[in-house]
Short mmCIF file of C-alpha atoms in Angstrom, two decimals:
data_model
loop_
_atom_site.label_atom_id
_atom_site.label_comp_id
_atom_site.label_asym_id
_atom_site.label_seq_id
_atom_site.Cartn_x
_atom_site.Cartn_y
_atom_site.Cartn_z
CA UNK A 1496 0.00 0.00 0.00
CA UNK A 1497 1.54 3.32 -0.80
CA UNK A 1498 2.18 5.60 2.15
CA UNK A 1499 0.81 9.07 1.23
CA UNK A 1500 3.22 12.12 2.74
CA UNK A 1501 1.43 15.73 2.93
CA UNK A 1502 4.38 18.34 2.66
CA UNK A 1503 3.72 21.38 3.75
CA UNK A 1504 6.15 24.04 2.44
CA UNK A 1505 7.24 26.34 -0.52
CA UNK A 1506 7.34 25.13 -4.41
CA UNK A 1507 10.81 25.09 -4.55
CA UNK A 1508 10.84 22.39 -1.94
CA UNK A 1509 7.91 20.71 -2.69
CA UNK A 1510 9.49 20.27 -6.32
CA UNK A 1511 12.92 18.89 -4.75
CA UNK A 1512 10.74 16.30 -2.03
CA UNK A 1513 8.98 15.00 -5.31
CA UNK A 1514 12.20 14.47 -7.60
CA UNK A 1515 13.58 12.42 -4.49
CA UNK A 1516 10.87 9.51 -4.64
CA UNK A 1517 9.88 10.20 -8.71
CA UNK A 1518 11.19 6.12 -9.03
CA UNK A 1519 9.37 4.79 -5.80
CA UNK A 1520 5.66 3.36 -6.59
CA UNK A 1521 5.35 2.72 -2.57
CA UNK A 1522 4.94 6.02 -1.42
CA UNK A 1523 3.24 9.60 -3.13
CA UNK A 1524 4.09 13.53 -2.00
CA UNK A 1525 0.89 15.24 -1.67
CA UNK A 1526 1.78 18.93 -2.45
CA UNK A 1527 0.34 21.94 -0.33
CA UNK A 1528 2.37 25.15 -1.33
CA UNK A 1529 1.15 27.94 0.26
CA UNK A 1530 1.77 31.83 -0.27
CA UNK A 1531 1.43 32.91 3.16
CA UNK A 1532 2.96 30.53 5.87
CA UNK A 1533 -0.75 31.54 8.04
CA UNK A 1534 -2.36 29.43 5.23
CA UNK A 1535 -0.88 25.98 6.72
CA UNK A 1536 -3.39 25.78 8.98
CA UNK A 1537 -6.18 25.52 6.39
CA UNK A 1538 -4.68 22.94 4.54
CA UNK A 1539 -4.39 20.58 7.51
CA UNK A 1540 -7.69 19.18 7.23
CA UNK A 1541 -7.62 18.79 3.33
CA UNK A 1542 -4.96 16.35 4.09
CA UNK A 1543 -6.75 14.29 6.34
CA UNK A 1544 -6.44 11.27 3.96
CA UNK A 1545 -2.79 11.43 4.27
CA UNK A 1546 -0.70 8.89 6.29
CA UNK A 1547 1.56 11.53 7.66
CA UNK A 1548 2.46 15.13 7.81
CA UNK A 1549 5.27 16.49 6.75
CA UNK A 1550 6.31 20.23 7.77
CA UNK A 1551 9.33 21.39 5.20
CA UNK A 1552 10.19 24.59 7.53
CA UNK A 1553 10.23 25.87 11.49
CA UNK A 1554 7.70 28.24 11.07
CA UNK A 1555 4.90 26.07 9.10
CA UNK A 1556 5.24 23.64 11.98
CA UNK A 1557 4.79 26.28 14.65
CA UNK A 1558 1.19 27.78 13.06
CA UNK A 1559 -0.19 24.00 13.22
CA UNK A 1560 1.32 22.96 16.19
CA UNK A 1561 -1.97 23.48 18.43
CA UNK A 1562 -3.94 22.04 15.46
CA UNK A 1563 -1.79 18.96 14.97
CA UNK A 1564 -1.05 17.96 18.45
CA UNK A 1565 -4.73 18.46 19.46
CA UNK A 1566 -6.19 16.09 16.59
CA UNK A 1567 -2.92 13.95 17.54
CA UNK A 1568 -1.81 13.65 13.92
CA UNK A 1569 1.24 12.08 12.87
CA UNK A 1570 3.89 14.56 11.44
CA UNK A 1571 7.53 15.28 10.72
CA UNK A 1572 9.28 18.38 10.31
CA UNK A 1573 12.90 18.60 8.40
CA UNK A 1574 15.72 19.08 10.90
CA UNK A 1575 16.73 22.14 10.71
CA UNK A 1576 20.50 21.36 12.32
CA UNK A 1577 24.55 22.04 11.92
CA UNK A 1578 24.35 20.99 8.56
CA UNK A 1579 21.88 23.28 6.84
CA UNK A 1580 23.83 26.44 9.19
CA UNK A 1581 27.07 24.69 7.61
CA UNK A 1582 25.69 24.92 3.86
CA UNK A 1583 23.63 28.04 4.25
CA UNK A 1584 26.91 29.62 5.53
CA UNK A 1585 29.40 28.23 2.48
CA UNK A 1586 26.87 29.48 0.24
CA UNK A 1587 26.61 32.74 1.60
CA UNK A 1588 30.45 33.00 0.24
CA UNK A 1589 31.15 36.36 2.13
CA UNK A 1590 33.19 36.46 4.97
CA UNK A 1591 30.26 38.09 7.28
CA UNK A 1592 31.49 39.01 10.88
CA UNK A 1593 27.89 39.75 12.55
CA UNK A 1594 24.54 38.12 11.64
CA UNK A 1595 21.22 37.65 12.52
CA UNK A 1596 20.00 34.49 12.10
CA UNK A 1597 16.19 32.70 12.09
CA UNK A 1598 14.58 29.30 12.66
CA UNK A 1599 17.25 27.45 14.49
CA UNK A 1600 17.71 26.56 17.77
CA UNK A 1601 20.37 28.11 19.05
CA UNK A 1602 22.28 25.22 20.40
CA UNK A 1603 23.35 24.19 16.83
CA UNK A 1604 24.04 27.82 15.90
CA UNK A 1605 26.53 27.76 19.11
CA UNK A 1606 28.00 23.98 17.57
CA UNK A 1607 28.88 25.06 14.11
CA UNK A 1608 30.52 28.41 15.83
CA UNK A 1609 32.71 25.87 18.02
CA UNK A 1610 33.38 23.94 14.76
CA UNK A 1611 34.38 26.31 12.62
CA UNK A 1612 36.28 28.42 15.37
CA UNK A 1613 33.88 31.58 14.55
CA UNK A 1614 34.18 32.97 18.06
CA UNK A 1615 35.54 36.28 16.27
CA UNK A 1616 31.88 36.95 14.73
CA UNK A 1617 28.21 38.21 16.40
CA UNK A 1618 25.68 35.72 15.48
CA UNK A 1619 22.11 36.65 16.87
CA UNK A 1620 19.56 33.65 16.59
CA UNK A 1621 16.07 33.84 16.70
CA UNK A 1622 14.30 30.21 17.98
CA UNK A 1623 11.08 28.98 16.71
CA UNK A 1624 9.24 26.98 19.22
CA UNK A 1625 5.66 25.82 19.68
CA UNK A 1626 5.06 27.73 22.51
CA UNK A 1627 6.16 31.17 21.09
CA UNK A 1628 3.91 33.52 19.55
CA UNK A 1629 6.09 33.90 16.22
CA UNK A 1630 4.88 35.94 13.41
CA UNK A 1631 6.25 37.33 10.18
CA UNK A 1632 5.88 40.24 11.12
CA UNK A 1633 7.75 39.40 14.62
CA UNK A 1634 10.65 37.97 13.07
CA UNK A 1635 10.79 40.80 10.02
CA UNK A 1636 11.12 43.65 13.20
CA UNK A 1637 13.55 41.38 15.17
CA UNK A 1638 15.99 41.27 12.24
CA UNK A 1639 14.82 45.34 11.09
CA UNK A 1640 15.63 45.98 14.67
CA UNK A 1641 19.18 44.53 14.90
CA UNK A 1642 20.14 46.20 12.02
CA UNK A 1643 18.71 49.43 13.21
CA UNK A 1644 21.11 49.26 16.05
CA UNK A 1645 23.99 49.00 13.45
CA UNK A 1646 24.70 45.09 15.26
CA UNK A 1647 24.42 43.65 11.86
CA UNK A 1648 25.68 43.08 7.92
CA UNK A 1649 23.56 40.64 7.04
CA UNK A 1650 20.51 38.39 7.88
CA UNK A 1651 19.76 34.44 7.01
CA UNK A 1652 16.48 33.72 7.11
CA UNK A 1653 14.55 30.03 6.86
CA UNK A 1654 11.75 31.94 5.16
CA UNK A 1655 10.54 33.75 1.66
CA UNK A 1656 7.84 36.09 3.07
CA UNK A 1657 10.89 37.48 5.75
CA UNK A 1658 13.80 37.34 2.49
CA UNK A 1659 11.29 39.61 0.57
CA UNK A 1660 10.51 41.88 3.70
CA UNK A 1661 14.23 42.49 4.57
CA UNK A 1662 14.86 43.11 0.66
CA UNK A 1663 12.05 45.66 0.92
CA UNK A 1664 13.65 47.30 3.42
CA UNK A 1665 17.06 47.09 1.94
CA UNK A 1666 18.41 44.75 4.30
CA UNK A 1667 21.36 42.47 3.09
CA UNK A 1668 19.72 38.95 3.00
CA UNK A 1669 20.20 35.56 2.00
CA UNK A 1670 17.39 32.80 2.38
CA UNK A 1671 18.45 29.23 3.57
CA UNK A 1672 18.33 26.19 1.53
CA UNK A 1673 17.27 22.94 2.96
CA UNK A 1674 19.99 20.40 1.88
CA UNK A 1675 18.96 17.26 0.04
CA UNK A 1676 20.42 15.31 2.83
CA UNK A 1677 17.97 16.39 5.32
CA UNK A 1678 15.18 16.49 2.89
CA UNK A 1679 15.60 13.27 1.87
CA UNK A 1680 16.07 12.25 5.78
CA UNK A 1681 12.97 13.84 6.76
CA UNK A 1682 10.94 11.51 4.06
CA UNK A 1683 12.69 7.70 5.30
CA UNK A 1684 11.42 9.31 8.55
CA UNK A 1685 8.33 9.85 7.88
CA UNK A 1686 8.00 6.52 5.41
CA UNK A 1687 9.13 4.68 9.20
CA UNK A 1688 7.26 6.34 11.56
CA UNK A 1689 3.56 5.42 9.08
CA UNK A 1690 4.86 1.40 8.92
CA UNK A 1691 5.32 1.26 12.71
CA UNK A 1692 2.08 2.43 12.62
CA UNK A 1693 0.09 0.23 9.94
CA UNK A 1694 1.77 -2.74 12.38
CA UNK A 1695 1.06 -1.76 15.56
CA UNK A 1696 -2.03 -2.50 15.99
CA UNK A 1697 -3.82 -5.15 17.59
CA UNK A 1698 -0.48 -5.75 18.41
CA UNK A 1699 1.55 -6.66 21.83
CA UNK A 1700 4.46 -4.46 22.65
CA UNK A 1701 6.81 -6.10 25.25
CA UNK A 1702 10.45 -4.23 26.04
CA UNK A 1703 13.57 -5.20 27.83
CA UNK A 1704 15.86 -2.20 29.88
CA UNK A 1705 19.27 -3.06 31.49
CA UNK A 1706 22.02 -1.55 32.47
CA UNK A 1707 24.59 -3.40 30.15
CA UNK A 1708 27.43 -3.05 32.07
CA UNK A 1709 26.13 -3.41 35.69
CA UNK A 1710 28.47 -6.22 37.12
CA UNK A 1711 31.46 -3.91 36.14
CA UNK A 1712 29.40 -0.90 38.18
CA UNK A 1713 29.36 -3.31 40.81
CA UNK A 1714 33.18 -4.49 40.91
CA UNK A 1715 34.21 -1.03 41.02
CA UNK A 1716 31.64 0.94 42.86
CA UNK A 1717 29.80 -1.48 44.94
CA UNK A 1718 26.73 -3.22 45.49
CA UNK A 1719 24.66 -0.10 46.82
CA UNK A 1720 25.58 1.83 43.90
CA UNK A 1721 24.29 -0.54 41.95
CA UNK A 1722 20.92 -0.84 43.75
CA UNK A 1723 20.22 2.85 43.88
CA UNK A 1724 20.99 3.11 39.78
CA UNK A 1725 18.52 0.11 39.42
CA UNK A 1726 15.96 2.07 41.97
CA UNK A 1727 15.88 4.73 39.90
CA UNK A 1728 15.68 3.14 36.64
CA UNK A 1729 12.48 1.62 37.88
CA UNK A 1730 11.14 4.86 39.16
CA UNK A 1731 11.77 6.29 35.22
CA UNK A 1732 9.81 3.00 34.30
CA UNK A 1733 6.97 3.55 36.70
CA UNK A 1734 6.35 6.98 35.61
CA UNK A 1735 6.77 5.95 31.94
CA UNK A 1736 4.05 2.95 32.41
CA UNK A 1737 1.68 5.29 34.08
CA UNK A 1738 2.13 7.36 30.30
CA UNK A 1739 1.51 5.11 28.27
CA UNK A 1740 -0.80 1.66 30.19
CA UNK A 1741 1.86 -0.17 30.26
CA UNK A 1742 2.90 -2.52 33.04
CA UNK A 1743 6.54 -2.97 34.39
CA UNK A 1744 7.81 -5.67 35.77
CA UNK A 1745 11.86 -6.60 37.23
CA UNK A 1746 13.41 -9.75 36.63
CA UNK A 1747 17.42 -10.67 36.66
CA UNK A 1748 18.60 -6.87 37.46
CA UNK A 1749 16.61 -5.92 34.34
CA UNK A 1750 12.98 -5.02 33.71
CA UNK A 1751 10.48 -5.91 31.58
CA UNK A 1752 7.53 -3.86 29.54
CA UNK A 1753 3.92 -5.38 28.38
CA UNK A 1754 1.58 -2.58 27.02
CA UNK A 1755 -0.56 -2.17 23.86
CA UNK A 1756 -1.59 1.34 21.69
CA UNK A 1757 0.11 3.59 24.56
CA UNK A 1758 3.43 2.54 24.47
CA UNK A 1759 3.90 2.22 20.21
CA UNK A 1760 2.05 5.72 20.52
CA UNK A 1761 4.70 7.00 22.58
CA UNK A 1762 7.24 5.72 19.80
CA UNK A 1763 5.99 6.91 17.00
CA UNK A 1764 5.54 10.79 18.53
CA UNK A 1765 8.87 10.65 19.65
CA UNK A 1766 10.77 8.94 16.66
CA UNK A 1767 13.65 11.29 16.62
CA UNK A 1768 14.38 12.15 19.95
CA UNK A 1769 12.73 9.64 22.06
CA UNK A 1770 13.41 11.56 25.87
CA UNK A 1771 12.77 8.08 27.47
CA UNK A 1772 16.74 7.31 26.70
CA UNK A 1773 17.76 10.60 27.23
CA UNK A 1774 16.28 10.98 30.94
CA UNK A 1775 17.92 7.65 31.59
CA UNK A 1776 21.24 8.70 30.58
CA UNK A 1777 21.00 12.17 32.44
CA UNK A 1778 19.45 10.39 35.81
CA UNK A 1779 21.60 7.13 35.70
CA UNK A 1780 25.01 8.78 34.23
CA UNK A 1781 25.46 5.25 32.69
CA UNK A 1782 24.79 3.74 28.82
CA UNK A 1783 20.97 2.12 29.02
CA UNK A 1784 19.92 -0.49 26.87
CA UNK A 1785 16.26 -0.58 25.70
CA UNK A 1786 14.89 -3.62 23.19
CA UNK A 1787 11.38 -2.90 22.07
CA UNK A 1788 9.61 -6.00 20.51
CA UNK A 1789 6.22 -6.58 18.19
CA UNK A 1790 3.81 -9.21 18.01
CA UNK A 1791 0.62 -10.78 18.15
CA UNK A 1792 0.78 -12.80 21.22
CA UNK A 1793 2.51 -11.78 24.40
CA UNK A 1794 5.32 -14.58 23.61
CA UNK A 1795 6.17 -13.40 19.93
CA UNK A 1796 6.89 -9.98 21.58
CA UNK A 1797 9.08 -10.66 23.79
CA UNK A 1798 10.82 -12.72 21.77
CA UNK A 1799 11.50 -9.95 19.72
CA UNK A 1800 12.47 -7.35 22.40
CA UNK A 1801 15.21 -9.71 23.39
CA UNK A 1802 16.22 -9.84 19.53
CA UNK A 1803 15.88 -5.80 19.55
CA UNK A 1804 17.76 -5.30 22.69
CA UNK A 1805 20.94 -8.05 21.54
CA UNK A 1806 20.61 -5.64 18.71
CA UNK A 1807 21.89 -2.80 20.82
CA UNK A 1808 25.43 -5.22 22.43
CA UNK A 1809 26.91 -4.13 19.50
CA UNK A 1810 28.07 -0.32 20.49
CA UNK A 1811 29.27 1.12 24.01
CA UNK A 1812 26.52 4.05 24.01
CA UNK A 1813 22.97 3.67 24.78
CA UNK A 1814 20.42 2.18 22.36
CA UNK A 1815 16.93 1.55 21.82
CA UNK A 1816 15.41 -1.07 19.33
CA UNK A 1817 12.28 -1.77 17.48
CA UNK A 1818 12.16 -5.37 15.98
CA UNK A 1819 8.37 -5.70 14.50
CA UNK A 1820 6.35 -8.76 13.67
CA UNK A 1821 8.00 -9.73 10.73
CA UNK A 1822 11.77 -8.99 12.50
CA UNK A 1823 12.74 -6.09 10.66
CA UNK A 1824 14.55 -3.96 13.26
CA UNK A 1825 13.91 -0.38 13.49
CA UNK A 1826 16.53 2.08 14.86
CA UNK A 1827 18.63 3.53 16.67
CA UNK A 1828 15.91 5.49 18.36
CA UNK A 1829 16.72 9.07 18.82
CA UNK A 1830 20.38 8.06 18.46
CA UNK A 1831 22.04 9.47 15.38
CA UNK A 1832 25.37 7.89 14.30
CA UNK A 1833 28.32 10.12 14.06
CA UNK A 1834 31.12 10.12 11.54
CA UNK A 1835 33.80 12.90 10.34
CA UNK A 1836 32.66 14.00 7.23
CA UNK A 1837 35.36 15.89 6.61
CA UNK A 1838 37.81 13.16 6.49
CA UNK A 1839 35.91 10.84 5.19
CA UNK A 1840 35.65 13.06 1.80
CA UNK A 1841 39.18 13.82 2.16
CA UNK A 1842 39.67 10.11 2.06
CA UNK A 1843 37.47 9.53 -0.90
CA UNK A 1844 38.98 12.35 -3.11
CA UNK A 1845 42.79 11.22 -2.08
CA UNK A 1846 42.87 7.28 -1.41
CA UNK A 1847 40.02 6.26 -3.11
CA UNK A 1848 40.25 8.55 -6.38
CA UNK A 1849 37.34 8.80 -6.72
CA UNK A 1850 35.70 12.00 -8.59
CA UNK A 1851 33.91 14.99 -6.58
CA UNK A 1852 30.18 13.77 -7.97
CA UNK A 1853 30.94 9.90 -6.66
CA UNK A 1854 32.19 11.40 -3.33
CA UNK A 1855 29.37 13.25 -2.66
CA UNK A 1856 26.97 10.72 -3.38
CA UNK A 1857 28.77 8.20 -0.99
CA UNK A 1858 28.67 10.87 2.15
CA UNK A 1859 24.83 10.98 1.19
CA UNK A 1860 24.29 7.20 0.91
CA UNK A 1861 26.33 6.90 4.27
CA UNK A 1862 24.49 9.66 6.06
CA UNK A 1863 20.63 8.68 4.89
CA UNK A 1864 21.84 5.06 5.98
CA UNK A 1865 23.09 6.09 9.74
CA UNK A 1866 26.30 4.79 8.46
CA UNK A 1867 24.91 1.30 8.95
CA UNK A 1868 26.77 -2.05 7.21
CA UNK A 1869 25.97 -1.97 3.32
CA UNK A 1870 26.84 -4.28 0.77
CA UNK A 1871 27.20 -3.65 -3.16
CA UNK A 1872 23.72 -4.36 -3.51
CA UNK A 1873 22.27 -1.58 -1.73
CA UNK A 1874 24.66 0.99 -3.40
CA UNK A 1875 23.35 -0.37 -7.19
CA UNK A 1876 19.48 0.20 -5.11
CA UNK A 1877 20.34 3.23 -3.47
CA UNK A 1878 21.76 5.34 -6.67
CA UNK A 1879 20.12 3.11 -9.88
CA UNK A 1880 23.24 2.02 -10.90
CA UNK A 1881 23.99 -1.66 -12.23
CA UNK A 1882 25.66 -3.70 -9.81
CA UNK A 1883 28.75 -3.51 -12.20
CA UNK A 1884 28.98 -0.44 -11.30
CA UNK A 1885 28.67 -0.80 -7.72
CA UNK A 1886 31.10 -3.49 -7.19
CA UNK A 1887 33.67 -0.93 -9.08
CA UNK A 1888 33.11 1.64 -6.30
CA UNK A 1889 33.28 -0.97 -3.97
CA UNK A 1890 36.64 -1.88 -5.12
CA UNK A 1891 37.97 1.61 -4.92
CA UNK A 1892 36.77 2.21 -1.33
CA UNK A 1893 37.96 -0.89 -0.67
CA UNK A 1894 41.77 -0.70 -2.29
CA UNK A 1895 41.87 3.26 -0.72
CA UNK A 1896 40.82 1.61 2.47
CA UNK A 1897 38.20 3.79 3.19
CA UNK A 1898 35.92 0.71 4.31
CA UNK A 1899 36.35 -2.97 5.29
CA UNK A 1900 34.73 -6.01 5.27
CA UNK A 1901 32.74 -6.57 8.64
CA UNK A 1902 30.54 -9.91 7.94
CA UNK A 1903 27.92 -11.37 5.32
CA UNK A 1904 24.21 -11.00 4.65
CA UNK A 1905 22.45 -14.02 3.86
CA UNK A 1906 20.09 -14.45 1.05
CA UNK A 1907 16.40 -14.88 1.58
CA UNK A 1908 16.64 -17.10 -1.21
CA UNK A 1909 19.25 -19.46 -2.82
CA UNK A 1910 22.63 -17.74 -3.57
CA UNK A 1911 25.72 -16.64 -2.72
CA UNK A 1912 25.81 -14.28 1.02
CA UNK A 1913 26.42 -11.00 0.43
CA UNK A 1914 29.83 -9.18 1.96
CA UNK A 1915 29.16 -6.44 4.23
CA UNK A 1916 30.93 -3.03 4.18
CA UNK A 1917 31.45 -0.34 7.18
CA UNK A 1918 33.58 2.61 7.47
CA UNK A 1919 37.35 1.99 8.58
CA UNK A 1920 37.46 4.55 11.23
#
């Protein structure tokens, strides 16, 4: 069944979000381009036969927040993070010491400043957040009023309607472009978040939380230590089942999950950032381990959380695991895996040889992947190439050694297993 996307956003983008999936026949962009971002909020109900929403902009998201959370409709909105402030800024090709800034949260503004060792220029940034009463008009007099004061040269703004304003007013201003990387994020997203859904229901959820390394906590800290970290990991898990109807149970100095609706609810609203993890880690000060498992009797589910939660063995940082009914695994939740781009392309241009184009596309593939294991296979897939082609970049990557071998995928059906490719970092 296709999934149907509603994107919400300017032509431009709308056009872009369309190219991306022109060869898929399992999923269709619904357009709704709107002149005035105040408009967005009309158009949510003529897309009520869409699976999800998808917001291509801060501000669009912030006008149907109430809307959206009140009819408790799925959505995504595309990140807005260091990389878009990283391209925005190369293509701004000006060496600008003080600008004001829109849309971001200010956090990733202060990131790419550390980065890039920009501690020499003013950067004033103006947050978008569901609670604030952000208008045009609001963020056109923040920006009229900064340069007013003579604080700065030049203003980036995340939206049209405030790029034509400030031009109005004769205001140096550049609009941002949403890369294709996060574009293209922001729709594997949203394609996720709508299958977890079609499968959820009448479904069983079970889940399994440890503390992976908790013998080690115990040989070095002590037995009470211990106890209190596992005391307050079932206080989180208390408080979490009251949320969502589930109930928790402890077993083995780990606990176990049962719920229903409540709990894959939970999931699905918080895809990306899923807080659950992140008050563990801030309350516990230790890596938590959570498997989440899908099925149709209580049995099948917890099967699978214990398949979801080996899942997570494999890295020293916390983790959280979907596997579903039919054992595809879903995730990292809210866990986004890091690698130096920088070197990496540096590595592709120089040891690999290959050309500027190929190296692009392979930061892309990596990046859209979570710099998961690949083989050949899903390269040929991933940019319609034959698989002639793919085993040739393979070859290069692998002679340059920019990647190594890490294990084999087996065939559903009869053939030869697959090799499997990572990163040699």
């Amino acid at each position: 069944m296709k999934v149907k996307i509603a994107v919400f956003g300017r032509k431009e983008i709308i056009d872009r979000a369309k190219a991306l999936v022109a060869d898929r026949d399992d999923l269709e962009i619904i357009p709704f381009t709107y002149a005035n971002v105040k408009d967005v909020n009309a158009f949510i109900d003529k897309a009520m036969m869409c699976d999800i929403y998808l917001f291509a902009g801060a501000l669009p998201y912030v006008y149907a927040y109430e809307k959206i959370n009140k009819k408790r409709l799925p959505f995504v909105q595309v990140i807005s993070d260091e990389y878009m402030i990283l391209t925005s800024l190369y293509r701004l090709q000006k060496d600008l010491k003080r600008i004001s800034i829109d849309g971001f949260d200010r956090v990733h503004v202060d990131n790419v400043i550390r980065e890039l060792e920009m501690g020499d220029k003013e950067i004033y940034t103006l947050e978008f957040t569901e609670e604030s009463d952000i208008t045009i008009d609001a963020v056109v007099k923040h920006h009229h009023n900064l340069w007013k004061e003579g604080k700065i040269d030049h203003v980036l703004t995340s939206m049209d309607e405030v790029d034509q304003r400030m031009r109005e007013l004769e205001i140096p201003v550049s609009c941002m472009t949403i890369p294709t990387l996060n574009l293209e994020y922001t729709i594997e997203q949203a394609i996720a978040i709508v299958r977890l859904n079609q499968s959820k229901s009448p479904q069983i959820v079970s889940g399994y939380v440890r503390i992976p390394h908790l013998e080690s906590i115990i040989k070095e800290k002590g037995e009470s230590t211990a106890n209190e970290l596992l005391r307050k990991l079932h206080h989180i898990l208390l408080k979490f089942g009251r949320k969502t109807d589930a109930s928790i149970l402890s077993s083995d100095n780990q606990f176990i999950l049962f719920g229903t609706s409540g709990v894959l609810d939970h999931i699905t609203n918080h895809y990306r950032d899923f807080p659950l993890l992140r008050e563990m880690e801030a309350e516990l000060n230790t890596p938590v381990d959570i498997g989440f498992g899908l099925g149709l009797t209580a049995k099948q589910a917890e099967d699978h959380a214990k398949l979801a939660l080996d899942r997570g063995e494999q890295t020293e940082i916390s983790n959280c695991y979907i596997v579903n009914d039919r054992q595809d695994t879903i995730g990292p939740l809210g866990v986004k895996k890091q690698f130096d781009t920088t070197r990496l392309y540096h590595s592709l241009i120089h040891k690999a040889q290959l050309n500027n184009e190929l190296s692009y596309n392979f930061l892309d593939f990596i990046s859209v992947r979570n710099n998961e294991p690949f083989s050949s296979n899903d390269i040929a897939s991933y940019y319609n190439v034959t698989k002639r082609s793919a085993e040739r970049t393979i070859n290069k990557l692998l002679s340059g050694d920019v990647i190594v071998v890490v294990g084999e995928e087996k065939p559903y059906t009869r053939g030869r297993p697959r090799k499997l490719f990572t990163l040699n970092q």
